[in-house]
Tab-separated table of C-alpha atoms and ligand atoms in Angstrom:
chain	number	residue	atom	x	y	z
A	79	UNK	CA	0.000	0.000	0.000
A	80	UNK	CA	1.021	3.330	-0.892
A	81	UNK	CA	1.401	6.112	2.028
A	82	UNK	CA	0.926	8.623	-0.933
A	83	UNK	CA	-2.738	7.718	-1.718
A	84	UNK	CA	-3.551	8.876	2.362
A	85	UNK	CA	-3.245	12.280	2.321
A	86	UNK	CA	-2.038	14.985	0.395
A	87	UNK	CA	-2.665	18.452	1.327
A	88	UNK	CA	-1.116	20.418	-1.146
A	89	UNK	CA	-0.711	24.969	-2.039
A	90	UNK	CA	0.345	25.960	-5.472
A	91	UNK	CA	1.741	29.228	-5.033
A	92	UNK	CA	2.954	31.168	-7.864
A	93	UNK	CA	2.226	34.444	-10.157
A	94	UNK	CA	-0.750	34.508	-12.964
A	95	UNK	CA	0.667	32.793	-15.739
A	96	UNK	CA	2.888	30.604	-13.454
A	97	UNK	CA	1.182	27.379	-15.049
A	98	UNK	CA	-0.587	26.669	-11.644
A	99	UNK	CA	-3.467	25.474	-13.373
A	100	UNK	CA	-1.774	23.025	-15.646
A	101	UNK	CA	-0.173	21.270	-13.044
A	102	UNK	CA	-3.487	21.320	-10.361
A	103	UNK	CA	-5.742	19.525	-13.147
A	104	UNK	CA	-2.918	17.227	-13.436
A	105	UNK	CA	-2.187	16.463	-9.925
A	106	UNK	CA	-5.913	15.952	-9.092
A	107	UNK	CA	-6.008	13.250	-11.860
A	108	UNK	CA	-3.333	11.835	-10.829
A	109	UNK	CA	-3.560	11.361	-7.062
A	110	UNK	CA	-7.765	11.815	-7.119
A	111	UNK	CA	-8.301	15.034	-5.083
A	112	UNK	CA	-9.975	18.011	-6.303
A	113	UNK	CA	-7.879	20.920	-7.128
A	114	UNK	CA	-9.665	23.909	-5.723
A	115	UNK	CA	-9.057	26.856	-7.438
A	116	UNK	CA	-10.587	30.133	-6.006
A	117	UNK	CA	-10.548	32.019	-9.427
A	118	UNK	CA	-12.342	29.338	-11.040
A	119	UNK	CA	-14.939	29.775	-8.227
A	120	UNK	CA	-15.552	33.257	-8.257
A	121	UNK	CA	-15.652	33.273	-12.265
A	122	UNK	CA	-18.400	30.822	-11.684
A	123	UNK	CA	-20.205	33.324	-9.510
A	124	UNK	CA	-19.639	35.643	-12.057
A	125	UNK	CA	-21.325	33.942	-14.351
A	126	UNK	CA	-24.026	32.379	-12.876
A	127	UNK	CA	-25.280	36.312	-11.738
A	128	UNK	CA	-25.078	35.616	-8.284
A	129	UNK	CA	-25.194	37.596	-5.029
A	130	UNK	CA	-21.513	36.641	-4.819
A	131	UNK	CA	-20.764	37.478	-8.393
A	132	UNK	CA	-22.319	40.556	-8.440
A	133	UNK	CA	-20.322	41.466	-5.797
A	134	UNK	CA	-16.550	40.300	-6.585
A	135	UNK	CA	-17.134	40.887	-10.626
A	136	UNK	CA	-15.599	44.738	-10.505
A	137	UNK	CA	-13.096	42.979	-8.655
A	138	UNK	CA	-11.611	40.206	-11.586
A	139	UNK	CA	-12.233	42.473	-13.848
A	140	UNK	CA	-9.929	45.242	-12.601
A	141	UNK	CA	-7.474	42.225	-11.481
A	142	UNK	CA	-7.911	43.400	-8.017
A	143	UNK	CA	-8.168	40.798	-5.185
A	144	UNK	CA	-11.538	39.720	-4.167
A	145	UNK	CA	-11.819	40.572	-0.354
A	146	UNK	CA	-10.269	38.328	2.356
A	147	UNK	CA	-13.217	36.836	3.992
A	148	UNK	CA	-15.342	36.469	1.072
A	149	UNK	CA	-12.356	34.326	-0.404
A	150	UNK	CA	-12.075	32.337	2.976
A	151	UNK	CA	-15.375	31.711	3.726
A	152	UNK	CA	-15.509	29.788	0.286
A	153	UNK	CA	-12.610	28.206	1.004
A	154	UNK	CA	-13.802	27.167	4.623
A	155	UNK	CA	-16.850	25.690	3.032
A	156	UNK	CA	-15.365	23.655	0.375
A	157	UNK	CA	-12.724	22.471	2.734
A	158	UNK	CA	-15.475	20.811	4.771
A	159	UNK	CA	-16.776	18.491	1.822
A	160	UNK	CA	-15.974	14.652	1.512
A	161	UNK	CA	-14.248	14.613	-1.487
A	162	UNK	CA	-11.173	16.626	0.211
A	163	UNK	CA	-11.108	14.056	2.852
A	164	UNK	CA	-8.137	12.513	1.064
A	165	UNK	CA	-6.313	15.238	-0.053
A	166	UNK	CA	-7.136	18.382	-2.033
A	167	UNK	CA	-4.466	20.879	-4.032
A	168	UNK	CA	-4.963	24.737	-3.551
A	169	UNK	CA	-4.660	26.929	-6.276
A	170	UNK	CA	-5.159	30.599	-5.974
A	171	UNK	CA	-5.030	30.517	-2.168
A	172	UNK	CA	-4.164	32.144	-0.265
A	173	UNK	CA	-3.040	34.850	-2.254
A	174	UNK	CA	-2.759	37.227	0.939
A	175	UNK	CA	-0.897	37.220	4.449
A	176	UNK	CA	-3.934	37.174	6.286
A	177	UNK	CA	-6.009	34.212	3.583
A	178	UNK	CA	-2.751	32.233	4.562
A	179	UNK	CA	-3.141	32.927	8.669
A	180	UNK	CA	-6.511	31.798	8.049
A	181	UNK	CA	-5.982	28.891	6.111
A	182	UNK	CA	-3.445	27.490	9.074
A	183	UNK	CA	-5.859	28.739	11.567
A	184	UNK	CA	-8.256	26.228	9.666
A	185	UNK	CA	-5.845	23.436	9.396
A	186	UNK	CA	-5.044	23.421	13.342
A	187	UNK	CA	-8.763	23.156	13.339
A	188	UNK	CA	-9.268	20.024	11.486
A	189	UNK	CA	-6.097	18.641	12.281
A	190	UNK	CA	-4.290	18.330	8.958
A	191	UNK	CA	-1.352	20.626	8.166
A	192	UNK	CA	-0.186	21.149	4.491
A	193	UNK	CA	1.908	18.412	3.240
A	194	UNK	CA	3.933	21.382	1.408
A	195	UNK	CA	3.711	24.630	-0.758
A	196	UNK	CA	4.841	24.686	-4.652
A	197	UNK	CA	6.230	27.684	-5.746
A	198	UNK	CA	6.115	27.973	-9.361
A	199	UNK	CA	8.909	30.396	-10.126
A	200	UNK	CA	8.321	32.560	-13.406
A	201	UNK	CA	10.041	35.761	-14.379
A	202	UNK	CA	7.906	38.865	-15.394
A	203	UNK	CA	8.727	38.640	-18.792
A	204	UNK	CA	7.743	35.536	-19.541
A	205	UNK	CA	4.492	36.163	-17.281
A	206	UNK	CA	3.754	38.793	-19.852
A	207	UNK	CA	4.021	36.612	-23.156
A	208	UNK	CA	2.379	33.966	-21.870
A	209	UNK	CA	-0.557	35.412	-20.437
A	210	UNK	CA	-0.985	38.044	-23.682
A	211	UNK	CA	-1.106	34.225	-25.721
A	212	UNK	CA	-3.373	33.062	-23.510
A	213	UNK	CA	-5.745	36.392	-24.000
A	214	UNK	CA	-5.667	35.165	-27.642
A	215	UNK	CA	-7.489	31.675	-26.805
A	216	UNK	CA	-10.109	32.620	-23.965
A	217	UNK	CA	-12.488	35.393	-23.116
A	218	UNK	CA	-11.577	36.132	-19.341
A	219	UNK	CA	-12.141	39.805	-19.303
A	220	UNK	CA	-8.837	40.116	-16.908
A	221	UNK	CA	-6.839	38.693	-19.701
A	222	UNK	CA	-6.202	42.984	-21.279
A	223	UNK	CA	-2.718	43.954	-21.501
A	224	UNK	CA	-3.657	46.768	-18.674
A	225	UNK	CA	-5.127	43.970	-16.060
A	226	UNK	CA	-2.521	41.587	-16.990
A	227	UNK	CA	0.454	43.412	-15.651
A	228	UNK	CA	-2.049	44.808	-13.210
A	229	UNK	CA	-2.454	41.311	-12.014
A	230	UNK	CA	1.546	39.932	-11.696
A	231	UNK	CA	2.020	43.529	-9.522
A	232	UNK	CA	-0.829	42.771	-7.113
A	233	UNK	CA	0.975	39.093	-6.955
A	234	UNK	CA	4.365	40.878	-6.172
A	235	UNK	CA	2.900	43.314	-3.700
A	236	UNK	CA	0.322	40.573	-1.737
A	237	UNK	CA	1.077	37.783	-2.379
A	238	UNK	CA	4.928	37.454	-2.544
A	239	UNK	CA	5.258	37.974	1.298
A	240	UNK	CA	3.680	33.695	1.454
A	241	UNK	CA	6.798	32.790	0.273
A	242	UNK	CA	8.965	33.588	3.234
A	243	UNK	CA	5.389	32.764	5.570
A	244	UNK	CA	5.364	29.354	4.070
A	245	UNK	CA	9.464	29.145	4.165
A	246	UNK	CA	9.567	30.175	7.970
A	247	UNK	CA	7.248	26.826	8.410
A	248	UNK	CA	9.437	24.809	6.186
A	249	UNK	CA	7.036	24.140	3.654
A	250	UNK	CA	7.823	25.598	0.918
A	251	UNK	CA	9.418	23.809	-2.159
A	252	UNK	CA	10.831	25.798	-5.238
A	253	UNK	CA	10.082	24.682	-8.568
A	254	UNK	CA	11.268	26.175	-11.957
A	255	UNK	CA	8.186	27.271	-13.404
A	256	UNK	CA	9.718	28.289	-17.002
A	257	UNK	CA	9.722	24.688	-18.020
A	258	UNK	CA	7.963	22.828	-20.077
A	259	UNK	CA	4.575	21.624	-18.445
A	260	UNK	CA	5.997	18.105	-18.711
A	261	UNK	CA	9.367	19.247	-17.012
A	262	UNK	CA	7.593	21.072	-13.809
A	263	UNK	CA	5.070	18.124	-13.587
A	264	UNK	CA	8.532	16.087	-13.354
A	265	UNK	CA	9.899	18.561	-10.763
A	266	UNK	CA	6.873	18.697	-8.872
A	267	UNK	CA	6.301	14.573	-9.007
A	268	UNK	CA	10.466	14.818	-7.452
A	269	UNK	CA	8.773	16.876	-4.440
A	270	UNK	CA	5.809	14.801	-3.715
A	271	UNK	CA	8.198	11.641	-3.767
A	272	UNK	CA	10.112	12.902	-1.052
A	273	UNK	CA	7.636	13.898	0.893
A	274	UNK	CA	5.658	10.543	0.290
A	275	UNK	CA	8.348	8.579	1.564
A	276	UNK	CA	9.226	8.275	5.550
A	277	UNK	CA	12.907	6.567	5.035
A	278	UNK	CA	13.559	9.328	1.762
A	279	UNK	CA	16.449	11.752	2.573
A	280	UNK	CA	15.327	14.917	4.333
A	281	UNK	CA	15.178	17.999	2.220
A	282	UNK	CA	18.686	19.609	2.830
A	283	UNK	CA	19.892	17.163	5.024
B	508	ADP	P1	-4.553	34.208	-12.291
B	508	ADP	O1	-3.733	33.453	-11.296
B	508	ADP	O2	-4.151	33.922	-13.697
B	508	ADP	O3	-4.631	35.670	-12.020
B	508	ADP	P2	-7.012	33.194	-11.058
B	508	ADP	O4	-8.109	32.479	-11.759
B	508	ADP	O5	-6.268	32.472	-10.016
B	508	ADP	O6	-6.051	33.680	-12.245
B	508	ADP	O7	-7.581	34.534	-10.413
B	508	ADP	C1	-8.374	35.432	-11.149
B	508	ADP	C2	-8.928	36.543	-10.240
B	508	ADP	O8	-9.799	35.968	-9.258
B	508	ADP	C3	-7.894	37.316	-9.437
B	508	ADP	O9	-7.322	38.361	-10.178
B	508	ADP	C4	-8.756	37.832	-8.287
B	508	ADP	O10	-9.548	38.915	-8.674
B	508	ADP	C5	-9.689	36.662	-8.020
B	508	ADP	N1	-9.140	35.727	-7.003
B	508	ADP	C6	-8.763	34.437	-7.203
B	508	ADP	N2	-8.310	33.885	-6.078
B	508	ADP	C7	-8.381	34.834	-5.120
B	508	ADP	C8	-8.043	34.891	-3.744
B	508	ADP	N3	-7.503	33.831	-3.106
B	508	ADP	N4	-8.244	36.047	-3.086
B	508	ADP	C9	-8.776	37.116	-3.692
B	508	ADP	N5	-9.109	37.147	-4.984
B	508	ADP	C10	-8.919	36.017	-5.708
């Protein structure tokens, strides 16, 4: 039997662009938890014209962050349904300091802290192409040239500071996020191995 298939409690962390997507759709195939993604959530709201929507739309569509406890309380909620019983992968959140106190205020609570925290690494440049590609293909209204680089400095500026939150608790891995989907699935497959195995060599010794 296979430790890994117990629990996996996984963040992606990483800028717009950063391929977190990708590799949560992957990952939830792979090791059958959902991937939660907050954006995907809210867009849904959007869409569907609810009370929530209505409320966070100005908010995606300036690339602003939606507000803390809005973003939580979802979060809270999903968190409490069966199918994360097994594991689930984060992506989007937290995106602030105080979605990330939350989130370990939440996983004291149920008594299941996060296996680790994948930081895909991009550079700003590359942010930029591939995100102005991807406003070729889809219709998000936050994929404009404006909101884009809007977005990556609202990552820099509130969501950067998880990296050394999530580094202080020795979670956080680094992965090179300007590889090829295949390569960072590789390098993020490396991470989970070591983690999934109890006689594997600590990281760093
Ligand atoms: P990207 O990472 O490419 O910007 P997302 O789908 O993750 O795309 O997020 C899209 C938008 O949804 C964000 O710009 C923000 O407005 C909102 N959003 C998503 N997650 C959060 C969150 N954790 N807190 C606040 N706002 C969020």
């Amino acid at each position: 039997m296979q430790v890994l298939s117990v629990l996996l409690d996984l963040v992606l962390l990483g800028p717009p662009g950063s391929g977190k997507g990708t590799q949560a759709a992957r990952l939830a195939e792979k090791y059958r938890i959902p991937a939660i993604a907050t954006g995907d959530i809210l867009r849904a709201q959007v869409e569907a014209g609810t009370p929530l929507g209505v409320q966070v739309k100005a908010y995606l569509d300036r690339g602003e962050l939606a507000p803390d406890s809005l973003v939580i309380d979802i979060i809270r909620h999903r968190l409490s349904e069966p199918d994360t019983r097994r594991g689930f992968i984060l992506d989007g959140f937290p995106r602030t300091v105080r979605q990330a106190e939350a989130l370990d205020a939440l996983l004291v609570e149920l008594g299941r802290p996060l296996d680790a925290v994948l930081y895909l690494q991009v550079d700003r440049e590359s942010l930029l192409e591939r995100l102005s590609h991807r406003a070729e293909v889809d219709q998000r209204s936050d994929d404009r040239p404006d909101v884009i680089a809007h977005r990556i400095d609202v990552f820099l500026d509130q969501t950067a500071p998880l990296i050394d939150h999530y580094r202080r608790q020795s979670k956080l891995r680094l992965i090179d996020g300007t590889q090829s989907p295949e390569l960072v699935a590789a390098a993020i497959d490396d991470v989970i191995g070591s983690l999934a195995d109890p006689t594997g060599p600590s990281p760093g010794g």
